[in-house]
Amino acid sequence: MNVETEKDKQLVLDAYEALLKDCKRSRTEESRKMIEKAFHFAWKAHRGVRRKSGEPYILHPIEVAHIAAKEMGLGTKSIVAALLHDVVEDTDYTVEDIENLFGEKVSQIVDGLTKIKGVFDQNTSMQAENFRKMLLTLSDDLRVILIKMADRLHNMRTLNSMPLRKQMKIAGETLFLFAPLAHRMGLYTIKTELENLSLKYEHPDDYNLIHEKIKEQEVKQAKLIEQIIAPVEVKLKDNSIRCSIKNRPRSIYSIWTKMQTQNVSVEEIYDMVSVRVVFKPEEGIPEKNQCWNIYSLITDIYKPKPERIRDWVSTPKANGYEALHVTAMGPQGKWVEFQIRTERMDDIAEKGFAVHSKYNTEGSSDSELDKWLNDVREILDNPEADAMAFLDEFKLNLFSHEIQVFTPKGHIKTLPKNATTLDFAYEIHTDIGNKCIGAKVNHRLVPLSHVLKSGDQVEILTSEKQSPKHEWTEFVVTAKAKSKIKAAFKKERKEYTSKGARMLEDHLLEVGLQLNAKALRKMLEHYKLSGKEELFYKVGIGKIDINDIEGVVRRKSRSKFIKYWRLNFFGNNTKEELEEEVVEEVEETAKDEKPTIDKKKTFMLSEMAANESYKIATCCKPIPGDEVLGYLDMANNVTIHKRKCPNALKLMSSQGDRILAADWTSHRLMSFLAVIELSGIDKIGIVNEVTNIISKDHDVNMRSLHFESHDGVFEGLIHLYVHNTEDLNNLIVKLIKIKGLDNVKRIENIEEYS
């Protein structure tokens, strides 16, 4: 047990005082007493315990409560629950103790926040299962998820004290699940910070590069912003509009994402400036009218880009976001995005649904959140859904881009971008989805796979003879539609399985046989099936002819001579003893062949050990110099992925305990496959120039090249063997100097080009 020093006590008291200052919704004497009681109780419970950083553990729940109060605007019960959120898990106190001291509601929230203990099925990721069970608490209280988000944010802020392997696991999980969830809950500020911190630990070099570039651009950017804002401030002041206008800087993560997807530099991204206008609305005039009035005044100064107007005032986003966005041409030929919103809209945009209730507004946003929560619950309530399938389905519910379509009666339905008419059908009702045969979009007949656009009016056509088809899962995008189609297949399979079992039993009785273990074994061996359910199902759907069954069951499985020979050959050992010997021998061999891997240490990718101690992932094919990680499977095999590989991100979030920190040693003997893409102006001899440069580079070998030319522009793909990223980058620098070449970049997702 660690001794608490005077310095520790002062640290704790200072953190607690800072928390109290920001408890804006807990000003009554009763609220303050409850918070103080929870603080002292938690401090006593965690006394002597320290975090990995060496700080007293109580600082963590205080900071979580501080985030809940200041950055989410939560009330007293939430702050108390945040202070107590680790007490039940880490100490001898129980949920009943919390209920007796702080009441039923606080104990329910703490119970929801207490991490799930116990061992799950070995094929199920404990991480994925925990996340699934955590979300089950949505049905009890939304505050559980909000405090969990605060807990995750503080853990990310203090992640530097954790080992590298844990950092990658937690950062991957955060980016894959918690950041999209924060977005869906309307917690924009927290979502942005979670993304930035994830990037900081997953790609530290990229993070630091962008951070430095932003600092370099700050002075230049500030002058441009001042030049843009000045005339707008004068115009709005002349029209008696009370407002604040400020720059909305791009987040490091959003810059990095754009650099990856568009292959552009930081400087090019800074061509787009974003400004936020937050105003105090006049009473008695609809907020929407006032937003459009400000839009009119701004566009008197700067000419708007008509196709870049986004009206989320008339129809807010599903996460409650309201604002009017317009892009206009500003000074120095720079496009400027103006975000126009009231103080209320700004508060909700920054802190999400947690502060929504304080405005007592009635609108679609509350019901949209309720609808989303109900969709999540529907998926969670399916007892047959495995944890990994759940993660995939849940991700589909976190779309940041949405469309709004109309029913024939004019009601609005919000769907993710790329949703089809079949998604819309399932959105209305499961039975309508199951019976859907097509739709009329804007009075025109379209198929089930038709992709909808915002503003479409959709009428679903159904038939009693229709039933779900397997190919439907290929074009629906919502989690609700996918889970309902899968549920229909399971129900159908269950019915055919029961039918097949009855048919089999009845037929065997007719011919004087019984459906026993011996008969089943013969049928499974003959038809090469994995189990009796598969046998019954295939009989039920008619894939196995019932008339052939009698011959299969009556056939003798093995002659007495063979049995006698096997018994003599194996001596006096029983079958069980022989199986044990074989298993032991296999395990011993595996131990001899593959040494135990220490997950706490960085796995070094030695050139001499390639293909023996590790293998390169085929999805992203990393090469020496790439930021990588290792995935350790059940058989003790290590697969190396790029850290930015989508599959690696999913593994980090769902099976983080199997992730290894990995790094390259010097590689000069082995070659690795890389693909580069080129484009430019087609001219005579340009292909020859490209191949000449590659052939003269002794560190690179060309495997294949493919060029296409159309309308004076050419595009090419070249497959190369290189030793490391340094050799590849040197080659790209040489190629980009060729006159006429506009773009040369490495293809990250190599699988689809191989």
CSV table of N, CA, C and O in Angstrom, one decimal, residues 268-343:
chain,number,residue,atom,x,y,z
A,268,GLU,N,-2.0,23.0,-48.8
A,268,GLU,CA,-3.2,22.9,-49.7
A,268,GLU,C,-4.5,22.8,-48.9
A,268,GLU,O,-5.5,23.4,-49.3
A,269,ILE,N,-4.5,22.2,-47.8
A,269,ILE,CA,-5.7,22.0,-47.0
A,269,ILE,C,-6.1,23.4,-46.4
A,269,ILE,O,-7.2,23.7,-46.2
A,270,TYR,N,-5.1,24.2,-46.1
A,270,TYR,CA,-5.3,25.5,-45.5
A,270,TYR,C,-5.9,26.5,-46.5
A,270,TYR,O,-6.2,27.6,-46.1
A,271,ASP,N,-6.1,26.1,-47.7
A,271,ASP,CA,-6.8,27.0,-48.6
A,271,ASP,C,-8.2,27.2,-48.2
A,271,ASP,O,-8.8,28.2,-48.6
A,272,MET,N,-8.8,26.3,-47.5
A,272,MET,CA,-10.2,26.4,-47.0
A,272,MET,C,-10.2,27.0,-45.6
A,272,MET,O,-9.7,26.4,-44.7
A,273,VAL,N,-10.9,28.1,-45.4
A,273,VAL,CA,-11.0,28.8,-44.1
A,273,VAL,C,-12.5,28.6,-43.6
A,273,VAL,O,-13.4,28.7,-44.4
A,274,SER,N,-12.6,28.4,-42.3
A,274,SER,CA,-13.9,28.2,-41.7
A,274,SER,C,-14.1,29.2,-40.6
A,274,SER,O,-13.3,29.3,-39.7
A,275,VAL,N,-15.3,29.9,-40.6
A,275,VAL,CA,-15.6,31.0,-39.7
A,275,VAL,C,-16.9,30.7,-39.0
A,275,VAL,O,-17.9,30.3,-39.8
A,276,ARG,N,-17.0,30.9,-37.7
A,276,ARG,CA,-18.3,30.6,-37.0
A,276,ARG,C,-18.9,31.9,-36.5
A,276,ARG,O,-18.2,32.7,-35.9
A,277,VAL,N,-20.2,32.1,-36.9
A,277,VAL,CA,-21.0,33.3,-36.4
A,277,VAL,C,-22.0,32.8,-35.4
A,277,VAL,O,-22.9,32.1,-35.8
A,278,VAL,N,-21.8,33.2,-34.1
A,278,VAL,CA,-22.7,32.8,-33.1
A,278,VAL,C,-23.4,34.0,-32.6
A,278,VAL,O,-22.8,35.0,-32.1
A,279,PHE,N,-24.8,34.1,-32.7
A,279,PHE,CA,-25.5,35.3,-32.4
A,279,PHE,C,-26.6,35.0,-31.3
A,279,PHE,O,-27.0,33.9,-31.1
A,280,LYS,N,-26.9,36.2,-30.6
A,280,LYS,CA,-28.0,36.1,-29.6
A,280,LYS,C,-29.3,36.5,-30.3
A,280,LYS,O,-29.4,37.6,-30.8
A,281,PRO,N,-30.2,35.6,-30.4
A,281,PRO,CA,-31.4,35.8,-31.2
A,281,PRO,C,-32.4,36.8,-30.5
A,281,PRO,O,-32.4,36.9,-29.3
A,282,GLU,N,-33.1,37.5,-31.4
A,282,GLU,CA,-34.1,38.5,-30.9
A,282,GLU,C,-35.4,37.7,-30.5
A,282,GLU,O,-35.7,36.7,-31.2
A,283,GLU,N,-36.0,38.0,-29.4
A,283,GLU,CA,-37.2,37.3,-29.0
A,283,GLU,C,-38.4,37.7,-30.0
A,283,GLU,O,-38.5,38.8,-30.5
A,284,GLY,N,-39.2,36.7,-30.2
A,284,GLY,CA,-40.4,36.9,-31.0
A,284,GLY,C,-40.2,36.6,-32.5
A,284,GLY,O,-41.2,36.6,-33.3
A,285,ILE,N,-38.9,36.4,-32.9
A,285,ILE,CA,-38.7,36.2,-34.3
A,285,ILE,C,-38.1,34.7,-34.4
A,285,ILE,O,-37.1,34.4,-33.7
A,286,PRO,N,-38.6,33.9,-35.3
A,286,PRO,CA,-38.1,32.5,-35.4
A,286,PRO,C,-36.6,32.5,-35.7
A,286,PRO,O,-36.1,33.3,-36.5
A,287,GLU,N,-35.9,31.6,-35.0
A,287,GLU,CA,-34.4,31.5,-35.1
A,287,GLU,C,-34.0,31.3,-36.6
A,287,GLU,O,-33.0,31.8,-37.1
A,288,LYS,N,-34.8,30.5,-37.3
A,288,LYS,CA,-34.5,30.1,-38.7
A,288,LYS,C,-34.4,31.4,-39.5
A,288,LYS,O,-33.5,31.6,-40.3
A,289,ASN,N,-35.4,32.3,-39.3
A,289,ASN,CA,-35.5,33.5,-40.1
A,289,ASN,C,-34.3,34.4,-39.8
A,289,ASN,O,-33.7,35.0,-40.8
A,290,GLN,N,-33.8,34.4,-38.6
A,290,GLN,CA,-32.7,35.3,-38.2
A,290,GLN,C,-31.4,34.7,-38.8
A,290,GLN,O,-30.5,35.5,-39.2
A,291,CYS,N,-31.3,33.4,-38.9
A,291,CYS,CA,-30.1,32.7,-39.5
A,291,CYS,C,-30.0,33.1,-41.0
A,291,CYS,O,-29.0,33.5,-41.5
A,292,TRP,N,-31.2,33.1,-41.7
A,292,TRP,CA,-31.2,33.4,-43.1
A,292,TRP,C,-31.0,34.9,-43.4
A,292,TRP,O,-30.4,35.3,-44.4
A,293,ASN,N,-31.4,35.7,-42.4
A,293,ASN,CA,-31.1,37.2,-42.5
A,293,ASN,C,-29.6,37.4,-42.4
A,293,ASN,O,-29.1,38.2,-43.2
A,294,ILE,N,-28.9,36.7,-41.5
A,294,ILE,CA,-27.5,36.9,-41.4
A,294,ILE,C,-26.8,36.4,-42.7
A,294,ILE,O,-25.8,37.0,-43.2
A,295,TYR,N,-27.3,35.3,-43.2
A,295,TYR,CA,-26.8,34.7,-44.5
A,295,TYR,C,-26.9,35.8,-45.6
A,295,TYR,O,-25.9,36.0,-46.3
A,296,SER,N,-28.0,36.5,-45.6
A,296,SER,CA,-28.3,37.5,-46.6
A,296,SER,C,-27.2,38.7,-46.5
A,296,SER,O,-26.7,39.1,-47.5
A,297,LEU,N,-27.0,39.0,-45.2
A,297,LEU,CA,-26.0,40.1,-45.0
A,297,LEU,C,-24.6,39.7,-45.4
A,297,LEU,O,-23.9,40.6,-46.0
A,298,ILE,N,-24.2,38.5,-45.1
A,298,ILE,CA,-22.9,38.0,-45.4
A,298,ILE,C,-22.7,37.9,-46.9
A,298,ILE,O,-21.6,38.3,-47.5
A,299,THR,N,-23.7,37.4,-47.6
A,299,THR,CA,-23.6,37.3,-49.1
A,299,THR,C,-23.7,38.6,-49.8
A,299,THR,O,-23.5,38.6,-51.0
A,300,ASP,N,-24.1,39.7,-49.1
A,300,ASP,CA,-24.0,41.0,-49.7
A,300,ASP,C,-22.5,41.4,-49.9
A,300,ASP,O,-22.1,42.2,-50.7
A,301,ILE,N,-21.6,40.8,-49.0
A,301,ILE,CA,-20.2,41.1,-49.0
A,301,ILE,C,-19.4,40.1,-49.8
A,301,ILE,O,-18.6,40.5,-50.7
A,302,TYR,N,-19.7,38.8,-49.6
A,302,TYR,CA,-19.0,37.8,-50.3
A,302,TYR,C,-19.9,36.9,-51.1
A,302,TYR,O,-21.0,36.5,-50.6
A,303,LYS,N,-19.6,36.7,-52.4
A,303,LYS,CA,-20.5,35.9,-53.3
A,303,LYS,C,-20.5,34.4,-52.9
A,303,LYS,O,-19.5,33.8,-52.8
A,304,PRO,N,-21.7,33.9,-52.7
A,304,PRO,CA,-21.8,32.5,-52.3
A,304,PRO,C,-21.6,31.5,-53.4
A,304,PRO,O,-21.8,31.8,-54.6
A,305,LYS,N,-21.3,30.3,-53.0
A,305,LYS,CA,-21.2,29.1,-53.9
A,305,LYS,C,-22.5,28.4,-53.7
A,305,LYS,O,-22.7,27.7,-52.7
A,306,PRO,N,-23.4,28.5,-54.7
A,306,PRO,CA,-24.8,28.0,-54.5
A,306,PRO,C,-24.9,26.5,-54.1
A,306,PRO,O,-25.7,26.1,-53.2
A,307,GLU,N,-24.0,25.6,-54.6
A,307,GLU,CA,-24.1,24.2,-54.3
A,307,GLU,C,-23.5,23.9,-53.0
A,307,GLU,O,-23.6,22.7,-52.5
A,308,ARG,N,-23.0,24.8,-52.2
A,308,ARG,CA,-22.3,24.6,-50.9
A,308,ARG,C,-23.1,25.3,-49.8
A,308,ARG,O,-22.6,25.7,-48.8
A,309,ILE,N,-24.5,25.3,-49.9
A,309,ILE,CA,-25.3,25.7,-48.8
A,309,ILE,C,-25.9,24.5,-48.1
A,309,ILE,O,-26.4,23.6,-48.7
A,310,ARG,N,-25.7,24.5,-46.8
A,310,ARG,CA,-26.2,23.4,-46.0
A,310,ARG,C,-27.2,23.9,-44.9
A,310,ARG,O,-26.8,24.6,-44.0
A,311,ASP,N,-28.4,23.5,-45.1
A,311,ASP,CA,-29.5,24.0,-44.2
A,311,ASP,C,-29.8,23.0,-43.1
A,311,ASP,O,-30.7,22.1,-43.4
A,312,TRP,N,-29.2,23.0,-42.0
A,312,TRP,CA,-29.5,22.2,-40.9
A,312,TRP,C,-30.3,22.9,-39.8
A,312,TRP,O,-30.4,22.5,-38.7
A,313,VAL,N,-30.9,24.0,-40.2
A,313,VAL,CA,-31.8,24.8,-39.3
A,313,VAL,C,-33.2,24.3,-39.5
A,313,VAL,O,-33.9,24.0,-38.6
A,314,SER,N,-33.6,24.1,-40.8
A,314,SER,CA,-34.9,23.6,-41.1
A,314,SER,C,-35.0,22.1,-40.7
A,314,SER,O,-36.0,21.7,-40.2
A,315,THR,N,-34.0,21.4,-41.0
A,315,THR,CA,-34.0,19.9,-40.7
A,315,THR,C,-32.7,19.6,-40.0
A,315,THR,O,-31.7,19.3,-40.7
A,316,PRO,N,-32.6,19.6,-38.6
A,316,PRO,CA,-31.4,19.3,-37.9
A,316,PRO,C,-30.9,17.9,-38.2
A,316,PRO,O,-31.7,17.0,-38.6
A,317,LYS,N,-29.6,17.7,-38.0
A,317,LYS,CA,-29.0,16.4,-38.1
A,317,LYS,C,-29.6,15.5,-37.0
A,317,LYS,O,-30.1,16.0,-36.0
A,318,ALA,N,-29.4,14.2,-37.2
A,318,ALA,CA,-30.0,13.2,-36.2
A,318,ALA,C,-29.3,13.3,-34.8
A,318,ALA,O,-29.9,12.9,-33.8
A,319,ASN,N,-28.1,13.9,-34.8
A,319,ASN,CA,-27.4,14.0,-33.5
A,319,ASN,C,-27.7,15.4,-32.8
A,319,ASN,O,-27.1,15.8,-31.9
A,320,GLY,N,-28.7,16.1,-33.4
A,320,GLY,CA,-29.2,17.4,-32.8
A,320,GLY,C,-28.5,18.6,-33.3
A,320,GLY,O,-28.9,19.7,-32.9
A,321,TYR,N,-27.6,18.5,-34.2
A,321,TYR,CA,-26.8,19.6,-34.7
A,321,TYR,C,-27.7,20.5,-35.6
A,321,TYR,O,-28.4,20.1,-36.5
A,322,GLU,N,-27.7,21.8,-35.3
A,322,GLU,CA,-28.4,22.8,-36.0
A,322,GLU,C,-27.5,24.0,-36.4
A,322,GLU,O,-26.7,24.5,-35.6
A,323,ALA,N,-27.5,24.3,-37.7
A,323,ALA,CA,-26.7,25.5,-38.2
A,323,ALA,C,-27.0,25.7,-39.6
A,323,ALA,O,-27.6,24.8,-40.3
A,324,LEU,N,-26.6,26.9,-40.1
A,324,LEU,CA,-26.7,27.2,-41.5
A,324,LEU,C,-25.3,27.4,-42.0
A,324,LEU,O,-24.6,28.3,-41.5
A,325,HIS,N,-24.9,26.6,-43.0
A,325,HIS,CA,-23.5,26.7,-43.5
A,325,HIS,C,-23.6,27.2,-45.0
A,325,HIS,O,-24.4,26.8,-45.8
A,326,VAL,N,-22.7,28.2,-45.2
A,326,VAL,CA,-22.6,28.7,-46.6
A,326,VAL,C,-21.1,28.9,-46.9
A,326,VAL,O,-20.4,29.3,-46.1
A,327,THR,N,-20.7,28.5,-48.1
A,327,THR,CA,-19.4,28.7,-48.6
A,327,THR,C,-19.4,29.9,-49.6
A,327,THR,O,-20.2,29.9,-50.5
A,328,ALA,N,-18.5,30.9,-49.4
A,328,ALA,CA,-18.4,32.1,-50.2
A,328,ALA,C,-17.0,32.4,-50.6
A,328,ALA,O,-16.1,31.9,-49.9
A,329,MET,N,-16.8,33.2,-51.6
A,329,MET,CA,-15.5,33.6,-52.1
A,329,MET,C,-15.0,34.8,-51.3
A,329,MET,O,-15.6,35.9,-51.4
A,330,GLY,N,-14.0,34.6,-50.5
A,330,GLY,CA,-13.5,35.7,-49.6
A,330,GLY,C,-12.3,36.4,-50.3
A,330,GLY,O,-12.0,36.2,-51.5
A,331,PRO,N,-11.6,37.2,-49.5
A,331,PRO,CA,-10.4,37.9,-50.1
A,331,PRO,C,-9.3,37.0,-50.4
A,331,PRO,O,-9.2,35.9,-49.9
A,332,GLN,N,-8.4,37.4,-51.3
A,332,GLN,CA,-7.2,36.7,-51.8
A,332,GLN,C,-7.6,35.4,-52.5
A,332,GLN,O,-6.9,34.4,-52.6
A,333,GLY,N,-8.9,35.4,-53.0
A,333,GLY,CA,-9.3,34.2,-53.8
A,333,GLY,C,-9.5,32.9,-52.9
A,333,GLY,O,-9.3,31.8,-53.4
A,334,LYS,N,-9.7,33.1,-51.6
A,334,LYS,CA,-9.9,32.0,-50.7
A,334,LYS,C,-11.4,31.7,-50.5
A,334,LYS,O,-12.1,32.6,-50.2
A,335,TRP,N,-11.7,30.4,-50.5
A,335,TRP,CA,-13.1,30.0,-50.2
A,335,TRP,C,-13.2,30.0,-48.7
A,335,TRP,O,-12.3,29.6,-47.9
A,336,VAL,N,-14.3,30.6,-48.2
A,336,VAL,CA,-14.6,30.7,-46.7
A,336,VAL,C,-15.9,30.0,-46.4
A,336,VAL,O,-16.9,30.3,-47.1
A,337,GLU,N,-15.9,29.2,-45.4
A,337,GLU,CA,-17.2,28.6,-45.0
A,337,GLU,C,-17.7,29.3,-43.7
A,337,GLU,O,-16.9,29.4,-42.8
A,338,PHE,N,-18.9,29.9,-43.8
A,338,PHE,CA,-19.5,30.5,-42.7
A,338,PHE,C,-20.5,29.6,-42.0
A,338,PHE,O,-21.4,29.1,-42.7
A,339,GLN,N,-20.4,29.4,-40.7
A,339,GLN,CA,-21.3,28.6,-40.0
A,339,GLN,C,-22.1,29.5,-39.1
A,339,GLN,O,-21.6,30.2,-38.2
A,340,ILE,N,-23.4,29.6,-39.4
A,340,ILE,CA,-24.3,30.6,-38.7
A,340,ILE,C,-25.2,29.8,-37.7
A,340,ILE,O,-25.9,28.9,-38.1
A,341,ARG,N,-25.1,30.2,-36.4
A,341,ARG,CA,-25.9,29.5,-35.4
A,341,ARG,C,-26.2,30.4,-34.2
A,341,ARG,O,-25.5,31.3,-34.0
A,342,THR,N,-27.3,30.1,-33.5
A,342,THR,CA,-27.6,30.8,-32.3
A,342,THR,C,-26.7,30.3,-31.1
A,342,THR,O,-26.1,29.3,-31.3
A,343,GLU,N,-26.8,31.0,-30.0
A,343,GLU,CA,-26.0,30.6,-28.8
A,343,GLU,C,-26.5,29.2,-28.4
A,343,GLU,O,-25.7,28.3,-28.0
